[in-house]
Amino acid sequence: MYNPQLTSDGQLRHLLSVEGLPKKILSQILDTAESFVGVAEREVKKVPLLRGKTVCNIFFENSTRTRTTFEIAAKRLSADVLNLNVNTSSQAKGETILDTVDNLIAMHADIFVVRHKQSGAAHLIAQHVAPHIHVINAGDGRHAHPTQGLLDVFTIRRYKPEMHNLRVAIVGDVLHSRVARSEIHALTTLGVPEVRVIAPKTLLPEHVEKLGVQVFHNMKAGLKDVDVVMMLRLQNERMNGAMLPSAQEYFKTYGLTQEKLDYAKPDAIVMHPGPMNRGVEIDSAVADGNQSVILPQVTYGIAVRMAVMAILAGNSASSIAGNGS
Ligand code: CP
């Protein structure tokens, strides 16, 4: 079956969603990321793998972590980086997204990193560009955020290498979360045997169990003996009308406090993709506590994004071992 993310010989051409990517490609990204973790510890934090290439960040939606870590990742690969400020670009005068892309291609852009509030925006660009140009989805609507899903799984693998023996709980607004979708696909494809979602019914998609997860509405039962607790932000900007009584009520039932975290295994790690709503989905004491790996997630995001761009440009873990690392 045709997969727009892969070339005819099964190599990664675009990264648009984790869904539909084989385990082999996900493992290739994680293994390649592993080889980039050490670059940050060098005096000169650079490898020459994308020298001469131009990476364009086009973010139509706000971002702190994704945009900056893509920029750092591209610079560490020695690429030239162009950050299009959409608010001051000709988009504001009515130019279409594809006309904007065509103009950047005329400037010899090689890789587009795209965030958009509409699901499918990155797919649209991927269908439009020539075969030598690559598109990475940096979050589209509530559909997918593949590099976030991959960096989360990479972080889990670093702290809990026995992936085939893990119990992971994803807690909160699964319904509106592109991150949750990408995480669930990544975890199940990589063979994590037990993925749970914990949320009120109003914040779960219909038939969510078809994604291969176990459904819980109660934190005590859902967190029991898990190895990883992944908290999600309440996506207020994507909610139509009141789906919850109040933020305080939500925190009381689903907010992660130390008391609730103690239902999990004693060495469980706590994750959050950010941005966090402290006191809504997570207590500050837990977010900043010794089980939290929230900031390491951000750091590992650089290595994972370097890996994706390096692979798209034709470099994977095996070639990197002998080239610039
Ligand atoms: N996790 C995430 O996508 O964060 P930003 O919105 O800050 O990029």
Tab-separated table of C-alpha atoms and ligand atoms in Angstrom:
chain	number	residue	atom	x	y	z
A	1	MET	CA	0.000	0.000	0.000
A	2	TYR	CA	1.272	3.533	-0.858
A	3	ASN	CA	2.673	5.329	2.169
A	4	PRO	CA	3.564	9.007	1.534
A	5	GLN	CA	6.099	8.893	4.359
A	6	LEU	CA	8.250	6.208	2.734
A	7	THR	CA	10.195	5.925	-0.503
A	8	SER	CA	9.490	2.981	-2.817
A	9	ASP	CA	12.353	1.082	-1.144
A	10	GLY	CA	10.987	1.698	2.376
A	11	GLN	CA	13.242	4.570	3.509
A	12	LEU	CA	11.871	7.564	5.422
A	13	ARG	CA	10.944	10.361	3.005
A	14	HIS	CA	8.763	12.576	5.229
A	15	LEU	CA	7.825	12.314	8.908
A	16	LEU	CA	4.112	13.096	9.046
A	17	SER	CA	2.780	10.724	11.716
A	18	VAL	CA	3.985	7.761	13.743
A	19	GLU	CA	0.908	5.858	12.607
A	20	GLY	CA	1.798	3.842	9.534
A	21	LEU	CA	5.546	3.736	10.189
A	22	PRO	CA	7.038	0.270	10.662
A	23	LYS	CA	8.922	-0.709	13.817
A	24	LYS	CA	12.152	-0.813	11.774
A	25	ILE	CA	11.933	2.928	11.002
A	26	LEU	CA	11.006	3.870	14.585
A	27	SER	CA	13.967	1.856	15.902
A	28	GLN	CA	16.252	3.439	13.289
A	29	ILE	CA	15.243	6.913	14.551
A	30	LEU	CA	15.754	5.976	18.213
A	31	ASP	CA	19.099	4.269	17.566
A	32	THR	CA	20.319	7.206	15.477
A	33	ALA	CA	19.216	9.614	18.233
A	34	GLU	CA	21.307	7.599	20.675
A	35	SER	CA	24.408	8.409	18.616
A	36	PHE	CA	23.624	12.154	18.858
A	37	VAL	CA	23.141	12.426	22.633
A	38	GLY	CA	26.891	12.848	23.173
A	39	VAL	CA	27.175	15.764	20.715
A	40	ALA	CA	25.757	18.095	23.393
A	41	GLU	CA	28.633	17.236	25.722
A	42	ARG	CA	31.355	18.226	23.261
A	43	GLU	CA	33.156	21.551	23.295
A	44	VAL	CA	32.053	22.095	19.683
A	45	LYS	CA	28.460	20.846	19.631
A	46	LYS	CA	28.317	20.197	15.903
A	47	VAL	CA	28.532	17.431	13.304
A	48	PRO	CA	28.708	18.169	9.555
A	49	LEU	CA	25.907	15.884	8.360
A	50	LEU	CA	23.594	18.631	7.030
A	51	ARG	CA	26.299	21.045	5.874
A	52	GLY	CA	25.000	22.932	2.825
A	53	LYS	CA	21.358	22.045	3.551
A	54	THR	CA	18.676	24.564	4.513
A	55	VAL	CA	16.004	23.785	7.108
A	56	CYS	CA	12.887	26.009	7.179
A	57	ASN	CA	10.826	26.183	10.359
A	58	ILE	CA	7.290	27.315	9.513
A	59	PHE	CA	5.172	27.530	12.657
A	60	PHE	CA	1.588	28.737	12.212
A	61	GLU	CA	0.885	27.984	15.892
A	62	ASN	CA	2.728	28.912	19.091
A	63	SER	CA	5.609	26.791	20.276
A	64	THR	CA	8.464	26.990	22.750
A	65	ARG	CA	10.050	23.544	22.845
A	66	THR	CA	9.457	22.146	19.363
A	67	ARG	CA	10.529	25.190	17.364
A	68	THR	CA	13.655	25.913	19.370
A	69	THR	CA	14.816	22.294	19.612
A	70	PHE	CA	14.350	21.859	15.856
A	71	GLU	CA	16.469	24.983	15.356
A	72	ILE	CA	19.175	23.761	17.744
A	73	ALA	CA	19.065	20.286	16.184
A	74	ALA	CA	19.476	21.655	12.649
A	75	LYS	CA	22.346	23.916	13.736
A	76	ARG	CA	24.088	21.016	15.490
A	77	LEU	CA	23.891	19.168	12.169
A	78	SER	CA	25.545	22.242	10.524
A	79	ALA	CA	22.474	23.141	8.441
A	80	ASP	CA	21.473	26.703	7.611
A	81	VAL	CA	18.224	27.492	9.446
A	82	LEU	CA	15.462	29.829	8.395
A	83	ASN	CA	12.693	30.579	10.911
A	84	LEU	CA	9.712	32.054	9.080
A	85	ASN	CA	7.808	34.445	11.306
A	86	VAL	CA	4.316	33.705	10.063
A	87	ASN	CA	2.814	36.798	11.741
A	88	THR	CA	5.095	39.134	9.775
A	89	SER	CA	5.195	37.036	6.576
A	90	SER	CA	3.055	37.485	3.486
A	91	GLN	CA	0.635	34.897	4.900
A	92	ALA	CA	-0.845	37.891	6.714
A	93	LYS	CA	-1.584	39.442	3.266
A	94	GLY	CA	-3.446	36.370	2.046
A	95	GLU	CA	-0.671	34.262	0.474
A	96	THR	CA	-1.523	30.550	0.524
A	97	ILE	CA	0.579	28.065	2.464
A	98	LEU	CA	1.649	26.356	-0.790
A	99	ASP	CA	2.696	29.660	-2.375
A	100	THR	CA	4.771	30.381	0.730
A	101	VAL	CA	6.358	26.939	0.438
A	102	ASP	CA	7.064	27.424	-3.302
A	103	ASN	CA	8.856	30.689	-2.556
A	104	LEU	CA	11.007	29.008	0.095
A	105	ILE	CA	11.776	26.192	-2.355
A	106	ALA	CA	12.881	28.862	-4.844
A	107	MET	CA	15.422	29.829	-2.130
A	108	HIS	CA	16.602	26.166	-2.114
A	109	ALA	CA	14.987	24.938	1.093
A	110	ASP	CA	15.680	21.232	1.678
A	111	ILE	CA	13.642	20.374	4.788
A	112	PHE	CA	10.397	21.951	6.001
A	113	VAL	CA	9.379	21.691	9.656
A	114	VAL	CA	5.698	22.604	9.858
A	115	ARG	CA	3.281	23.253	12.700
A	116	HIS	CA	-0.321	24.170	11.929
A	117	LYS	CA	-3.627	24.197	13.776
A	118	GLN	CA	-5.293	22.324	10.879
A	119	SER	CA	-4.856	18.550	10.807
A	120	GLY	CA	-3.315	17.536	7.486
A	121	ALA	CA	-1.294	20.715	6.795
A	122	ALA	CA	2.057	18.888	6.705
A	123	HIS	CA	0.534	16.164	4.469
A	124	LEU	CA	-0.619	18.857	2.050
A	125	ILE	CA	2.904	20.263	1.764
A	126	ALA	CA	4.438	16.786	1.490
A	127	GLN	CA	2.158	15.981	-1.461
A	128	HIS	CA	3.172	19.237	-3.129
A	129	VAL	CA	6.988	19.179	-2.930
A	130	ALA	CA	9.517	17.521	-5.253
A	131	PRO	CA	11.043	14.170	-4.210
A	132	HIS	CA	14.328	15.666	-2.926
A	133	ILE	CA	12.496	17.889	-0.394
A	134	HIS	CA	11.454	16.538	2.997
A	135	VAL	CA	8.613	17.560	5.322
A	136	ILE	CA	8.436	17.023	9.079
A	137	ASN	CA	5.152	17.460	10.914
A	138	ALA	CA	5.813	19.474	14.097
A	139	GLY	CA	2.171	19.139	15.225
A	140	ASP	CA	-1.042	19.435	13.176
A	141	GLY	CA	-4.327	20.112	14.939
A	142	ARG	CA	-5.293	17.208	17.134
A	143	HIS	CA	-3.918	14.692	14.594
A	144	ALA	CA	-0.203	14.002	15.184
A	145	HIS	CA	3.028	15.256	16.747
A	146	PRO	CA	5.426	12.513	15.681
A	147	THR	CA	8.726	13.913	16.982
A	148	GLN	CA	7.115	14.480	20.411
A	149	GLY	CA	5.857	10.884	20.458
A	150	LEU	CA	9.311	9.663	19.457
A	151	LEU	CA	11.199	11.790	21.977
A	152	ASP	CA	8.859	10.565	24.702
A	153	VAL	CA	9.541	6.954	23.780
A	154	PHE	CA	13.271	7.715	23.539
A	155	THR	CA	13.164	9.190	27.071
A	156	ILE	CA	11.296	6.125	28.353
A	157	ARG	CA	13.853	3.810	26.719
A	158	ARG	CA	16.704	5.735	28.367
A	159	TYR	CA	15.196	5.414	31.864
A	160	LYS	CA	13.458	2.051	31.403
A	161	PRO	CA	15.367	0.045	28.769
A	162	GLU	CA	13.191	-3.077	29.208
A	163	MET	CA	10.501	-1.748	26.834
A	164	HIS	CA	8.884	-5.171	26.378
A	165	ASN	CA	8.165	-5.294	30.102
A	166	LEU	CA	6.594	-1.901	30.784
A	167	ARG	CA	3.278	-0.531	31.942
A	168	VAL	CA	2.680	3.046	30.772
A	169	ALA	CA	-0.240	5.302	31.797
A	170	ILE	CA	-1.228	8.344	29.729
A	171	VAL	CA	-3.388	10.659	31.816
A	172	GLY	CA	-5.716	13.485	30.846
A	173	ASP	CA	-7.068	15.107	27.712
A	174	VAL	CA	-6.496	12.281	25.217
A	175	LEU	CA	-9.391	13.493	23.059
A	176	HIS	CA	-7.705	16.723	21.922
A	177	SER	CA	-4.099	15.550	22.164
A	178	ARG	CA	-2.004	14.968	19.043
A	179	VAL	CA	0.824	13.988	21.417
A	180	ALA	CA	-1.194	11.150	22.989
A	181	ARG	CA	-2.035	9.694	19.575
A	182	SER	CA	1.622	9.728	18.487
A	183	GLU	CA	2.779	8.279	21.824
A	184	ILE	CA	0.232	5.453	21.716
A	185	HIS	CA	1.246	4.475	18.170
A	186	ALA	CA	4.959	4.631	19.049
A	187	LEU	CA	4.595	2.618	22.269
A	188	THR	CA	2.400	-0.107	20.770
A	189	THR	CA	4.509	-0.417	17.590
A	190	LEU	CA	7.681	-0.755	19.672
A	191	GLY	CA	6.149	-3.571	21.690
A	192	VAL	CA	5.291	-1.973	25.044
A	193	PRO	CA	2.814	-4.573	26.324
A	194	GLU	CA	0.534	-2.423	28.469
A	195	VAL	CA	-0.500	1.126	27.574
A	196	ARG	CA	-3.279	2.623	29.678
A	197	VAL	CA	-5.252	5.826	29.246
A	198	ILE	CA	-6.824	7.468	32.299
A	199	ALA	CA	-9.375	10.237	31.779
A	200	PRO	CA	-13.012	11.216	32.247
A	201	LYS	CA	-15.255	9.901	29.452
A	202	THR	CA	-15.615	13.440	28.036
A	203	LEU	CA	-11.859	13.599	27.336
A	204	LEU	CA	-11.474	10.255	25.564
A	205	PRO	CA	-12.062	9.627	21.844
A	206	GLU	CA	-14.803	7.162	20.961
A	207	HIS	CA	-13.478	3.588	20.635
A	208	VAL	CA	-10.054	4.603	22.001
A	209	GLU	CA	-9.504	0.960	23.027
A	210	LYS	CA	-9.141	0.132	19.312
A	211	LEU	CA	-5.733	1.851	19.491
A	212	GLY	CA	-4.611	-1.019	21.725
A	213	VAL	CA	-4.917	0.730	25.094
A	214	GLN	CA	-6.685	-0.154	28.334
A	215	VAL	CA	-9.174	2.460	29.509
A	216	PHE	CA	-9.469	3.704	33.104
A	217	HIS	CA	-11.542	6.519	34.582
A	218	ASN	CA	-10.060	6.236	38.065
A	219	MET	CA	-6.498	7.300	38.975
A	220	LYS	CA	-6.033	4.762	41.775
A	221	ALA	CA	-6.851	1.794	39.512
A	222	GLY	CA	-5.171	3.244	36.407
A	223	LEU	CA	-1.881	4.183	38.067
A	224	LYS	CA	-1.521	0.945	40.034
A	225	ASP	CA	1.970	-0.477	39.449
A	226	VAL	CA	2.764	1.538	36.322
A	227	ASP	CA	6.393	2.275	35.351
A	228	VAL	CA	5.678	5.521	33.491
A	229	VAL	CA	3.104	8.253	34.156
A	230	MET	CA	2.653	10.525	31.162
A	231	MET	CA	0.557	13.606	31.963
A	232	LEU	CA	-1.227	15.585	29.241
A	233	ARG	CA	-2.150	19.245	29.147
A	234	LEU	CA	-5.824	20.199	29.142
A	235	GLN	CA	-6.149	21.541	25.583
A	236	ASN	CA	-8.615	24.328	26.396
A	237	GLU	CA	-8.034	25.971	22.998
A	238	ARG	CA	-9.387	22.851	21.236
A	239	MET	CA	-12.460	22.335	23.453
A	240	ASN	CA	-15.883	23.362	22.197
A	241	GLY	CA	-17.858	24.306	25.298
A	242	ALA	CA	-17.477	23.004	28.862
A	243	MET	CA	-16.218	19.424	28.959
A	244	LEU	CA	-15.268	19.623	32.638
A	245	PRO	CA	-16.893	21.081	35.752
A	246	SER	CA	-13.845	23.280	36.606
A	247	ALA	CA	-10.045	23.233	36.625
A	248	GLN	CA	-10.079	22.778	40.435
A	249	GLU	CA	-12.454	19.826	40.183
A	250	TYR	CA	-10.292	18.293	37.431
A	251	PHE	CA	-7.152	18.677	39.550
A	252	LYS	CA	-8.853	17.040	42.527
A	253	THR	CA	-9.755	13.952	40.466
A	254	TYR	CA	-7.084	13.690	37.758
A	255	GLY	CA	-4.289	16.094	38.779
A	256	LEU	CA	-1.062	14.247	39.589
A	257	THR	CA	-0.109	14.748	43.236
A	258	GLN	CA	2.493	12.761	45.181
A	259	GLU	CA	-0.356	10.924	46.891
A	260	LYS	CA	-1.687	9.679	43.531
A	261	LEU	CA	1.820	9.034	42.140
A	262	ASP	CA	2.396	6.648	45.055
A	263	TYR	CA	-0.095	4.223	43.410
A	264	ALA	CA	2.527	3.714	40.676
A	265	LYS	CA	5.737	1.721	41.131
A	266	PRO	CA	8.158	3.444	43.543
A	267	ASP	CA	10.652	4.046	40.711
A	268	ALA	CA	8.040	5.238	38.193
A	269	ILE	CA	9.022	8.225	36.080
A	270	VAL	CA	6.758	11.242	35.499
A	271	MET	CA	6.566	12.838	32.054
A	272	HIS	CA	4.774	15.793	30.470
A	273	PRO	CA	5.239	17.055	26.890
A	274	GLY	CA	4.742	20.673	27.979
A	275	PRO	CA	3.565	23.314	28.224
A	276	MET	CA	2.395	22.384	31.743
A	277	ASN	CA	-0.582	23.817	33.586
A	278	ARG	CA	0.707	23.611	37.146
A	279	GLY	CA	-2.100	23.025	39.618
A	280	VAL	CA	-4.435	21.817	36.830
A	281	GLU	CA	-3.010	18.533	35.511
A	282	ILE	CA	0.087	18.316	37.692
A	283	ASP	CA	1.146	19.520	41.130
A	284	SER	CA	4.332	21.605	41.166
A	285	ALA	CA	5.892	19.325	43.800
A	286	VAL	CA	5.584	16.381	41.366
A	287	ALA	CA	6.594	18.359	38.265
A	288	ASP	CA	9.773	19.474	40.022
A	289	GLY	CA	10.212	16.291	42.089
A	290	ASN	CA	12.846	13.579	41.843
A	291	GLN	CA	10.659	11.230	39.745
A	292	SER	CA	10.115	13.901	37.080
A	293	VAL	CA	11.962	13.588	33.744
A	294	ILE	CA	10.125	16.488	32.142
A	295	LEU	CA	13.231	18.566	31.404
A	296	PRO	CA	15.288	15.574	30.170
A	297	GLN	CA	12.431	15.040	27.663
A	298	VAL	CA	13.257	18.472	26.227
A	299	THR	CA	16.986	17.708	26.081
A	300	TYR	CA	16.430	14.353	24.352
A	301	GLY	CA	14.129	16.125	21.898
A	302	ILE	CA	17.232	17.671	20.307
A	303	ALA	CA	18.878	14.284	19.658
A	304	VAL	CA	15.638	12.815	18.300
A	305	ARG	CA	15.066	15.771	15.961
A	306	MET	CA	18.697	15.585	14.818
A	307	ALA	CA	18.114	11.902	14.068
A	308	VAL	CA	14.977	12.531	12.009
A	309	MET	CA	16.638	15.245	9.915
A	310	ALA	CA	19.844	13.217	9.478
A	311	ILE	CA	17.886	10.161	8.314
A	312	LEU	CA	15.823	12.235	5.884
A	313	ALA	CA	19.074	13.599	4.480
A	314	GLY	CA	20.362	10.062	4.023
A	315	ASN	CA	22.313	9.428	7.195
A	316	SER	CA	21.318	6.763	9.716
A	317	ALA	CA	22.987	5.294	12.801
A	318	SER	CA	25.325	3.021	10.835
A	319	SER	CA	26.620	5.755	8.506
A	320	ILE	CA	26.892	8.284	11.355
A	321	ALA	CA	29.208	5.937	13.288
A	322	GLY	CA	31.863	6.543	10.653
A	323	ASN	CA	30.983	10.084	9.664
A	324	GLY	CA	31.392	13.064	11.919
A	325	SER	CA	30.414	11.570	15.252
B	1	CP	N1	5.431	19.760	23.457
B	1	CP	C1	5.288	20.789	22.600
B	1	CP	O1	4.921	20.616	21.434
B	1	CP	O2	5.640	21.999	23.123
B	1	CP	P1	5.602	23.376	22.304
B	1	CP	O3	4.156	23.642	21.961
B	1	CP	O4	6.190	24.407	23.222
B	1	CP	O5	6.404	23.194	21.057
